[in-house]
Coordinates of C-alpha atoms in Angstrom, one line a residue:
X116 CA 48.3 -33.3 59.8
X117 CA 50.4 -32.8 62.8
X118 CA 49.0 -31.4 66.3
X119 CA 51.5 -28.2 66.2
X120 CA 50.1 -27.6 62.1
X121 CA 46.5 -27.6 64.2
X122 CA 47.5 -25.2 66.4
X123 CA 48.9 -22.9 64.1
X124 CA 45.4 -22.8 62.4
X125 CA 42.8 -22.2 65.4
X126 CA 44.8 -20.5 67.5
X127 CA 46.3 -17.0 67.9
X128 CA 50.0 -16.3 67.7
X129 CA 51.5 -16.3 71.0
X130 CA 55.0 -15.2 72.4
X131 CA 57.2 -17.7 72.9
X132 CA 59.5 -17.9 76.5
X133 CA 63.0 -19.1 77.0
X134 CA 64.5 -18.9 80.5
X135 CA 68.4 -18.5 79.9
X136 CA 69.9 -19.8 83.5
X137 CA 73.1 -18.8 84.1
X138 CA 73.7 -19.7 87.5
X139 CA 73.8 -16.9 89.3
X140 CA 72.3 -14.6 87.2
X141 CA 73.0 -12.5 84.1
X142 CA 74.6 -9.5 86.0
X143 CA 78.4 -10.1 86.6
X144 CA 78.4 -8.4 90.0
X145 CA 75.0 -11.0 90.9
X146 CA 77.2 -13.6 92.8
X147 CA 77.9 -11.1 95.4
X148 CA 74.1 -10.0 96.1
X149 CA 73.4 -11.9 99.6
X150 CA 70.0 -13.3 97.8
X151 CA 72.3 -15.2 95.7
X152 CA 73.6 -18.7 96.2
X153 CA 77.2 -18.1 96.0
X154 CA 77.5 -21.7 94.7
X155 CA 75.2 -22.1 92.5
X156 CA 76.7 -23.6 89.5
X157 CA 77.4 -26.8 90.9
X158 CA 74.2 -26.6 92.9
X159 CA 71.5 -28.8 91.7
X160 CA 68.8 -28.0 94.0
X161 CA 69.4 -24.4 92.7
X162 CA 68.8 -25.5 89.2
X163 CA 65.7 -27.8 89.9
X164 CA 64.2 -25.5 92.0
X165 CA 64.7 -22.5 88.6
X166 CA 63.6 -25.1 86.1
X167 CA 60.6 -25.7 88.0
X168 CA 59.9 -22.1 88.6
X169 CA 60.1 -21.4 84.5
X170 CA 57.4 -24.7 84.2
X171 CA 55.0 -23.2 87.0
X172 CA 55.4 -19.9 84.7
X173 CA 54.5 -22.1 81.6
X174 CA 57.6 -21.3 79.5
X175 CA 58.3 -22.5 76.8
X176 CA 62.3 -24.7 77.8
X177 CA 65.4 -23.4 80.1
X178 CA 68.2 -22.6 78.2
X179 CA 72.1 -23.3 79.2
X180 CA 75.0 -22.3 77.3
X181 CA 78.7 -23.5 77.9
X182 CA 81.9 -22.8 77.3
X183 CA 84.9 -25.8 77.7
X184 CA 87.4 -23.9 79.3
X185 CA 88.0 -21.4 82.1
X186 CA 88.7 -18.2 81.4
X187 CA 91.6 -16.7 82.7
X188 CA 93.4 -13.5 83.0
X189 CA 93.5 -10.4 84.9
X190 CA 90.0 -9.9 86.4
X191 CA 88.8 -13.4 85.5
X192 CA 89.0 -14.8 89.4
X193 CA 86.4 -11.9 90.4
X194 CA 83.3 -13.5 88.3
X195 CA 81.9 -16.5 88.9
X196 CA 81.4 -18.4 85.6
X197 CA 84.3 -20.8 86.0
X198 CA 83.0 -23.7 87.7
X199 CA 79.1 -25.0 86.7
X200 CA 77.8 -28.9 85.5
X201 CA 78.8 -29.9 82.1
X202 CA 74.7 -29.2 80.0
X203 CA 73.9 -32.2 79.3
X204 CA 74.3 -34.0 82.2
X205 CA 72.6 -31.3 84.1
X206 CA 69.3 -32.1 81.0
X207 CA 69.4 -35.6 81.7
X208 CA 68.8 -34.8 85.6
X209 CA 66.6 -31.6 85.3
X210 CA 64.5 -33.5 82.9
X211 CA 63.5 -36.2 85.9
X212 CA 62.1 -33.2 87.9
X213 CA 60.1 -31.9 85.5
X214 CA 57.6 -32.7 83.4
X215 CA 56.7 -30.0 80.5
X216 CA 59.1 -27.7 79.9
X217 CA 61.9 -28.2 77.0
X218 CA 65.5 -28.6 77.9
X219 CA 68.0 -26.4 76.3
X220 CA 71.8 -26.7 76.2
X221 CA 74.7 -25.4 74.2
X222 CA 77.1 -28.4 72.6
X223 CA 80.0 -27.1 70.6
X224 CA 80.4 -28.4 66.8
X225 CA 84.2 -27.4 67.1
X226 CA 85.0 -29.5 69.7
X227 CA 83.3 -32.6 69.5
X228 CA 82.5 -35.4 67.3
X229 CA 79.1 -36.1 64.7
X230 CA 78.3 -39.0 66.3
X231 CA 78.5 -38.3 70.0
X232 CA 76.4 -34.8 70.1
X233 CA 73.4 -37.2 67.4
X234 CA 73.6 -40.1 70.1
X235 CA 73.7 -37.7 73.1
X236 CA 71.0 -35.8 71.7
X237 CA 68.7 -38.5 70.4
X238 CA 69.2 -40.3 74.1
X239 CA 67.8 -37.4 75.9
X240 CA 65.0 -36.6 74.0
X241 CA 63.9 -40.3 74.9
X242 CA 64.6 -39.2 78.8
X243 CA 62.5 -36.3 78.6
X244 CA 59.8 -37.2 76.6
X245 CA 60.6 -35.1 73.3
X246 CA 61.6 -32.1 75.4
X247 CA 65.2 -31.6 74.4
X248 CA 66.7 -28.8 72.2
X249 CA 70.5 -28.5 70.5
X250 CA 72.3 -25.1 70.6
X251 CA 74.6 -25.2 68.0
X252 CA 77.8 -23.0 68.9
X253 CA 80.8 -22.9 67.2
X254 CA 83.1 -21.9 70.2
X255 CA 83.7 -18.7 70.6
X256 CA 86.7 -19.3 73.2
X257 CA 89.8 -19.3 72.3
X258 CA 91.2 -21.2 75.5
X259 CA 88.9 -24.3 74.3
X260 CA 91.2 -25.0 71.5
X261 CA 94.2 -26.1 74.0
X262 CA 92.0 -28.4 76.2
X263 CA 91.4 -30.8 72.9
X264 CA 94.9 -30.6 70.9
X265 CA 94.8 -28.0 69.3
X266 CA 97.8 -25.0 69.6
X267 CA 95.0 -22.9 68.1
X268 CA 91.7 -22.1 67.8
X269 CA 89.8 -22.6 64.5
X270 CA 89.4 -19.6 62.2
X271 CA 85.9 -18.2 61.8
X272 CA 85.3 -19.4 58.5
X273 CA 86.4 -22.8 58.9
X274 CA 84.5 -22.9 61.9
X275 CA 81.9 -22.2 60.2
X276 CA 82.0 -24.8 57.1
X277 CA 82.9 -27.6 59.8
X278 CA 79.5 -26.1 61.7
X279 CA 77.1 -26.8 58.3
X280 CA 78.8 -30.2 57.5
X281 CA 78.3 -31.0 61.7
X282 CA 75.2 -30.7 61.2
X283 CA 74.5 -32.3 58.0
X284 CA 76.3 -35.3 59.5
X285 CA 74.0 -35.4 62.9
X286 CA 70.9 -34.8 61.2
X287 CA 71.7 -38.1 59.0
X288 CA 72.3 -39.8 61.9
X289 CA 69.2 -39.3 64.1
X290 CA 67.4 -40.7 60.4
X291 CA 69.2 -43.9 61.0
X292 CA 65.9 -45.4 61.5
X293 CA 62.6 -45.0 60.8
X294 CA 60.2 -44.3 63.0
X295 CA 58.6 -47.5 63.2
X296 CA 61.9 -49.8 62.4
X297 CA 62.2 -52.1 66.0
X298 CA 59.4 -54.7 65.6
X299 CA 60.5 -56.2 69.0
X300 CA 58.1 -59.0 68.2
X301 CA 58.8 -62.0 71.2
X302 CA 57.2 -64.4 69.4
X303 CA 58.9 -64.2 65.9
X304 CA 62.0 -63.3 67.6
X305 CA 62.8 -60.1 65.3
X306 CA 63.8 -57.3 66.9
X307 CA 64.0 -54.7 64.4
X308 CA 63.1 -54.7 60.3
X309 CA 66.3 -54.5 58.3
X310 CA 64.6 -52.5 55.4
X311 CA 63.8 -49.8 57.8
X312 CA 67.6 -49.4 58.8
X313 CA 69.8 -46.2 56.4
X314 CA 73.5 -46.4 57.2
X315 CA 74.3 -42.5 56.4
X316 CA 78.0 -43.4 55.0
X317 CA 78.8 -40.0 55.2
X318 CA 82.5 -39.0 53.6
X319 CA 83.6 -35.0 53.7
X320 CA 86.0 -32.6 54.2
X321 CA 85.9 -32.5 58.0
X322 CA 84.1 -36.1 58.8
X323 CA 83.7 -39.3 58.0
X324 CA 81.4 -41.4 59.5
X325 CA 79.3 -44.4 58.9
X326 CA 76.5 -45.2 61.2
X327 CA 74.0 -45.5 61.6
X328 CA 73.6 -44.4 65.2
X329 CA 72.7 -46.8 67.7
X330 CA 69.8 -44.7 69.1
X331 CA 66.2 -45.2 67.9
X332 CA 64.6 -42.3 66.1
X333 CA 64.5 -39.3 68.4
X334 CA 60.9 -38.4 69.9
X335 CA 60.8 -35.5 68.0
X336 CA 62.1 -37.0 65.0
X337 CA 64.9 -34.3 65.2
X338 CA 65.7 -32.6 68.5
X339 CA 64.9 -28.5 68.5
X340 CA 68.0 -26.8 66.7
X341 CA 69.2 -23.4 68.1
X342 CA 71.8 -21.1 66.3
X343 CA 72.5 -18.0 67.9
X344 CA 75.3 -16.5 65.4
X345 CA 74.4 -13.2 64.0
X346 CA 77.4 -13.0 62.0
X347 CA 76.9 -13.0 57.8
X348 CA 78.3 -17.0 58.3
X349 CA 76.2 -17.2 61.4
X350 CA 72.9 -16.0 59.4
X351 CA 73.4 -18.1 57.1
X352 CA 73.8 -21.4 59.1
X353 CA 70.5 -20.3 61.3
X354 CA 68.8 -19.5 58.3
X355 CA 69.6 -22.9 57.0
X356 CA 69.3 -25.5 60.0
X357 CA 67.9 -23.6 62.8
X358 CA 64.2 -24.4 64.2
X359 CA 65.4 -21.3 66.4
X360 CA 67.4 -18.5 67.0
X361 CA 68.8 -16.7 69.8
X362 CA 70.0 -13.1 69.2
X363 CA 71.0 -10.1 71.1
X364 CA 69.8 -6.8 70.1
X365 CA 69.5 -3.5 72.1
X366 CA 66.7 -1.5 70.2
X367 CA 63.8 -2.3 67.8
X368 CA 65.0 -1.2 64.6
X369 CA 67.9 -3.6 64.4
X370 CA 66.2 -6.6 66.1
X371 CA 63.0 -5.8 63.2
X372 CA 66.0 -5.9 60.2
X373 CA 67.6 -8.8 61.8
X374 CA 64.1 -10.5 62.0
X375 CA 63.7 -9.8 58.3
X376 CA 66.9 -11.1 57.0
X377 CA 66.5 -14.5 58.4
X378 CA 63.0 -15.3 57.6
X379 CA 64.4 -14.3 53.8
X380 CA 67.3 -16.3 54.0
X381 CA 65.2 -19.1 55.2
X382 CA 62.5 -18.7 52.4
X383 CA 65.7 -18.3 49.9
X384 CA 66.9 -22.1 51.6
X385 CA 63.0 -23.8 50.8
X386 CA 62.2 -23.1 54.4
X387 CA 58.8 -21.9 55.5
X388 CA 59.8 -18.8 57.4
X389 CA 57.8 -19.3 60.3
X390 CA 59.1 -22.7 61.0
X391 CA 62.1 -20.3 62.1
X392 CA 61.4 -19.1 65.3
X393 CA 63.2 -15.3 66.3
X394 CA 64.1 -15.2 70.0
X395 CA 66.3 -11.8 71.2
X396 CA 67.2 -11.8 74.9
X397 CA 65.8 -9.6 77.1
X398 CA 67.0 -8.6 80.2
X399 CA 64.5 -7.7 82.9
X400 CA 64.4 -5.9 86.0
X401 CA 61.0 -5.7 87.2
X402 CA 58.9 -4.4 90.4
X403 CA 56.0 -3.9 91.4
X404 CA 56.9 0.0 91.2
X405 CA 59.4 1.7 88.6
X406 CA 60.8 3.2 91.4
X407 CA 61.3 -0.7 93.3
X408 CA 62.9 -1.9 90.1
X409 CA 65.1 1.1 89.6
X410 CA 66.5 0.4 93.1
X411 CA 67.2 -3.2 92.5
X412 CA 68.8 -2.4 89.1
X413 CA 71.2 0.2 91.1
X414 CA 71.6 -1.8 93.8
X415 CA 73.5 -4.9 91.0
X416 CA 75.8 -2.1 89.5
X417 CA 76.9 -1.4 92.7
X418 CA 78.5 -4.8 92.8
X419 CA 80.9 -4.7 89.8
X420 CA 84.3 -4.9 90.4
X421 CA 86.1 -2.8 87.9
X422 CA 88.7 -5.9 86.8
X423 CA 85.3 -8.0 86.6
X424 CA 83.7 -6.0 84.6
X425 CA 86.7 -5.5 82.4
X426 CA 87.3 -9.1 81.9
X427 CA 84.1 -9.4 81.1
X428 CA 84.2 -7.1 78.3
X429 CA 87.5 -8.3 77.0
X430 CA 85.9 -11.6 76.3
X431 CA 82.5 -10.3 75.0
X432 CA 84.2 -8.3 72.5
X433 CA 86.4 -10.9 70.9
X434 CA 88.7 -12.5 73.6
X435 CA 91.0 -9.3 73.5
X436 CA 93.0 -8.1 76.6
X437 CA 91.8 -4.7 77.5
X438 CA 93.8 -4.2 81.0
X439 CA 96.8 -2.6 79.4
X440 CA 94.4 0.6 78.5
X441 CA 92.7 3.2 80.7
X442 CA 89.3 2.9 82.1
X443 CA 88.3 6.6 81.9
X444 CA 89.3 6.2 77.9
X445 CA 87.7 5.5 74.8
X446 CA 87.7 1.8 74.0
X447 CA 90.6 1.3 71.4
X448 CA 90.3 0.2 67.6
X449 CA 90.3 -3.8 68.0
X450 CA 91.1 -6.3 64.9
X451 CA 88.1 -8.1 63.7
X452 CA 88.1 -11.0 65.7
X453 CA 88.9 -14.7 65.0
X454 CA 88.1 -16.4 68.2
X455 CA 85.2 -14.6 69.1
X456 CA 81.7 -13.7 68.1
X457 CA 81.9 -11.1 65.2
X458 CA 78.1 -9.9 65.9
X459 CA 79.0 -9.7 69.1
X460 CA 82.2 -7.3 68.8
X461 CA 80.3 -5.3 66.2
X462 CA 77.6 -4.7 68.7
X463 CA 79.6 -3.8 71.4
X464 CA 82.1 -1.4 69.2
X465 CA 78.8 0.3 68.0
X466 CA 77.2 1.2 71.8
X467 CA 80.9 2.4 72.1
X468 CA 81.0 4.9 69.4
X469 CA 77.1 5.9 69.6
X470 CA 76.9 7.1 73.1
X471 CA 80.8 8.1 72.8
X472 CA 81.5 5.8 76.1
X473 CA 84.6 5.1 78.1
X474 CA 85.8 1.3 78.5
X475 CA 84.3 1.8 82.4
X476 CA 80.9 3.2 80.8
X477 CA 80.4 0.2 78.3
X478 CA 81.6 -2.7 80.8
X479 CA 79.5 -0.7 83.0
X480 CA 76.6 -0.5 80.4
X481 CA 76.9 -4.0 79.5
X482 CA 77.4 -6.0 83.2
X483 CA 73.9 -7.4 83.2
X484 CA 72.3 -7.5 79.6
X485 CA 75.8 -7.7 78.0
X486 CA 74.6 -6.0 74.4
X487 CA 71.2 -7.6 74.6
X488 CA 67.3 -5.0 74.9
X489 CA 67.6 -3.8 78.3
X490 CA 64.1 -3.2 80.4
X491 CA 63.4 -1.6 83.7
X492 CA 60.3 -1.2 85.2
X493 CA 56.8 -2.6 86.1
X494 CA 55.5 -5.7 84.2
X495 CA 53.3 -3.2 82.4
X496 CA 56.1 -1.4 80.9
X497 CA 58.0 -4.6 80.5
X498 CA 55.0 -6.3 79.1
X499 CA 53.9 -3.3 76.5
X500 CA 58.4 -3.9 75.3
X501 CA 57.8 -7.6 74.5
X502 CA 54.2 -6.7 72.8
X503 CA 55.5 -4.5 71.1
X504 CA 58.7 -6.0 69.1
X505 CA 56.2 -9.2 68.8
X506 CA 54.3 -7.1 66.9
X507 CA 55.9 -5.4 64.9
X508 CA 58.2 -8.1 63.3
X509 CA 61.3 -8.1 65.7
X510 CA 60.4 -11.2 67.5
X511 CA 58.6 -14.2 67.6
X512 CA 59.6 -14.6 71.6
X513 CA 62.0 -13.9 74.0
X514 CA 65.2 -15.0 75.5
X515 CA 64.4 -14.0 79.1
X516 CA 67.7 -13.1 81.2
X517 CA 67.5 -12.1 84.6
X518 CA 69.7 -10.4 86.5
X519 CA 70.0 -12.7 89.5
X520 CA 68.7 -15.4 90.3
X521 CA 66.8 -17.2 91.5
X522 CA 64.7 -14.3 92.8
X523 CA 64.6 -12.4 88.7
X524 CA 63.0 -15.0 87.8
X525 CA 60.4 -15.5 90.4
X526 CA 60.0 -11.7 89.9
X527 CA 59.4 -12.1 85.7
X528 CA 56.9 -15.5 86.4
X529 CA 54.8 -14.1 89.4
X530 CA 54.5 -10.2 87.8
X531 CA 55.4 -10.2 84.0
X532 CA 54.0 -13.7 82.7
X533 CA 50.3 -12.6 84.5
X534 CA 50.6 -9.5 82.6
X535 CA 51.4 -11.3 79.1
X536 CA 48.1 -13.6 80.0
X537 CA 45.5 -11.0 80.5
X538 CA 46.7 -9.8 77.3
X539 CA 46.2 -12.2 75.8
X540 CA 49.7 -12.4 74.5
X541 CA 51.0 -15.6 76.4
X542 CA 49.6 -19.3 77.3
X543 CA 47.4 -20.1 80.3
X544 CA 48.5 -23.7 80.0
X545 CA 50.6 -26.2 78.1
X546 CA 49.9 -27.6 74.4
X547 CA 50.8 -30.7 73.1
X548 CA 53.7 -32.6 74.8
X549 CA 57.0 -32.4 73.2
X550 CA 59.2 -29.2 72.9
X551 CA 58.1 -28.7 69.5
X552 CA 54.5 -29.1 69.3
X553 CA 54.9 -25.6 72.2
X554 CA 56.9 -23.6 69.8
X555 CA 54.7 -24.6 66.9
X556 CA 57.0 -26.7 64.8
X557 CA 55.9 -29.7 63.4
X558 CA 57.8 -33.1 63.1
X559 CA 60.1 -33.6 60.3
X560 CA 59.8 -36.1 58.3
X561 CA 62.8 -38.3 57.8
X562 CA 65.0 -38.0 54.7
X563 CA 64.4 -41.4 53.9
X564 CA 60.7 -41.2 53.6

């Protein structure tokens, strides 16, 4: 019996924690709040010092996505998410300075190869001690497709397929060997035991690849996978391969039927549905009064550029330019998109058309929490949010995005994460020792076994 399967039976179900660091913070306007680093993509002691903070805090990893190109456009040179460290690279260095928390980061299946995300993967989950987690993405950029040969971006359905077969292929690969296959015995001079080698051999539509991979069998045996698609195509791939999922949601009712779905689908796949872990974002401004975090909220909008905040939209809702229409109008009817994130352009279309809002009142509404539950308030009335979608079967945790940072998330470890603990609701120190053993998954077995 594994030590996470233990857990799950003497202990209490507990909200899960994910610290989703972008660098300067979730709002767009953040970068240009004086408490910010203005540099803080490509400032390491800035991320040490956050990833150390979420640890103190006892979440459960950091999270960061990517994207692999620069957005450009009217608006684009006003926000600053162009210039941060490739993820993995920043893992393998974050995970020297720290010693418990898991290690997060977004690698794209559409623009890279099987074999390099399975060794990458496997490598740093030997540097951090079983600490590492995979977000699967598909891209979602349509720039990306020009920086790798492509005159186009890949349609959402292909992107899709190539996504599950990705997948399939890496998964093989990180079973390459078992877990007990290098001997490394000095005196008979074998190194490893032949018998316990499986060369995958894999041949499909989009890859072929042999193996095996050149990388013992990872820590975990498979690195924590994260999907965060909420698309029908993006359901089903979470529902599938996903250990767990992010999501963005701004009220109960849908988070509860999204929750739903995918612990079906997963049942429907063989899949225990609690070995699928549901993890909306939330984004947090807290005080120590109402009134305190009220003013801080205010005090963010005040900082968004209107060509900012436009270009942000434009690219949230599918990559569409919206500078040719009027800011005091109604956002117009858009194409489904191909390059973007369907969920993500329904969900924005549908705050639209419920609250009747203007383009300036949505990229207004959505410049910090950007479609995802919004909370502002005292870490009670943040606190009694989370307990109560944890409860009531919208979320098994939380994807925890603060507006700037680092100070939002000082504010959400030294007020909110007390709160959670006296109510029993959140850990008062670390269990087991890899990424998995915290969010109460247990080790898969190899396919070979």
């Amino acid at each position: 019996m594994t030590s996470s399967t233990t857990e799950q039976q003497t202990t209490p179900r507990q909200i899960k924690l994910g610290a989703f660091l972008i660098p300067t913070g979730h709002h767009v306007g953040a970068w240009r709040h004086p408490d910010v680093p203005a540099d803080s993509g490509l400032n390491f002691a800035h991320y040490k010092n956050l990833a150390q903070t979420a640890e103190r805090a006892l979440f459960d990893a950091v999270f960061v996505a990517d994207n692999v190109a620069v957005t450009l456009g009217k608006g684009a040179d006003k926000v600053a998410r162009t210039d941060y460290f490739e993820p993995l690279t920043l893992m393998a260095a974050l995970s020297a300075v720290t010693e418990h928390i898991g290690l997060i980061c977004t690698q794209t299946t559409s623009f890279n190869e099987p074999y390099h995300i399975a060794r990458k993967f496997a490598s740093l989950d030997y540097l951090s001690n079983g600490r590492v987690g995979w977000n699967l993405v598909t891209s979602d950029a349509a720039a990306e497709a020009t920086n790798f040969g492509r005159a186009e971006h890949f349609a959402h359905a292909e992107r899709y397929e190539r996504a599950e077969e990705f997948f399939e292929v890496v998964s093989g690969l990180w079973d390459s060997w078992d877990d007990d296959a290098f001997i490394r015995n000095k005196t008979t001079g074998q190194y490893y035991d032949p018998q316990k080698l499986h060369v995958l051999n894999h041949t499909g539509k989009h890859f072929n690849v042999s193996g095996p991979l050149n990388v013992a069998r990872p820590v975990q045996g498979r690195p924590v996978v994260v999907q965060a698609g909420s698309s029908e195509a993006g359901r089903t791939l979470a529902a599938r391969t996903a250990d767990v999922v992010f999501t963005a949601h701004p009220a109960l009712a849908p988070a509860q039927d999204f929750y739903r779905d995918i612990k079906n689908r997963a049942a429907q796949f063989g899949r225990d549905p609690d070995s699928v872990k549901i993890m909306p974002g939330i984004y947090v401004v807290v005080g120590k009064t109402e009134k305190e975090a009220q003013e801080k909220f205010e005090q963010l909008q005040q900082l968004i550029e209107p060509e900012a905040g436009l270009a942000l939209l434009g690219r949230m809702i599918g990559n569409f330019d919206l500078s040719g229409y009027s800011l005091d109008e109604p956002l117009p009817e858009l194409p489904l998109t191909e390059t973007g994130q369907r969920s993500r352009q329904a969900l924005l279309t549908g705050l639209a058309k419920d609250g009747n809002l203007t383009i300036r009142q949505l990229y207004t509404r959505i410049a910090g929490g950007r479609g995802h539950n919004v909370v502002i308030g005292t870490a009670e009335m943040v606190a009694d949010v989370m307990q109560e979608w944890f409860e009531q079967g919208a979320a098994d945790g939380f994807n925890v995005l603060s507006p700037m940072l680092p100070s939002g998330l000082n504010d959400f470890a030294d007020l909110v994460v007390p709160e959670l603990q006296k109510r029993g609701l959140f850990r008062t120190e670390y269990e087991g020792t890899t990424l998995r053993d915290r969010l109460g998954l247990t080790r898969p077995a190899s396919r070979y076994e």
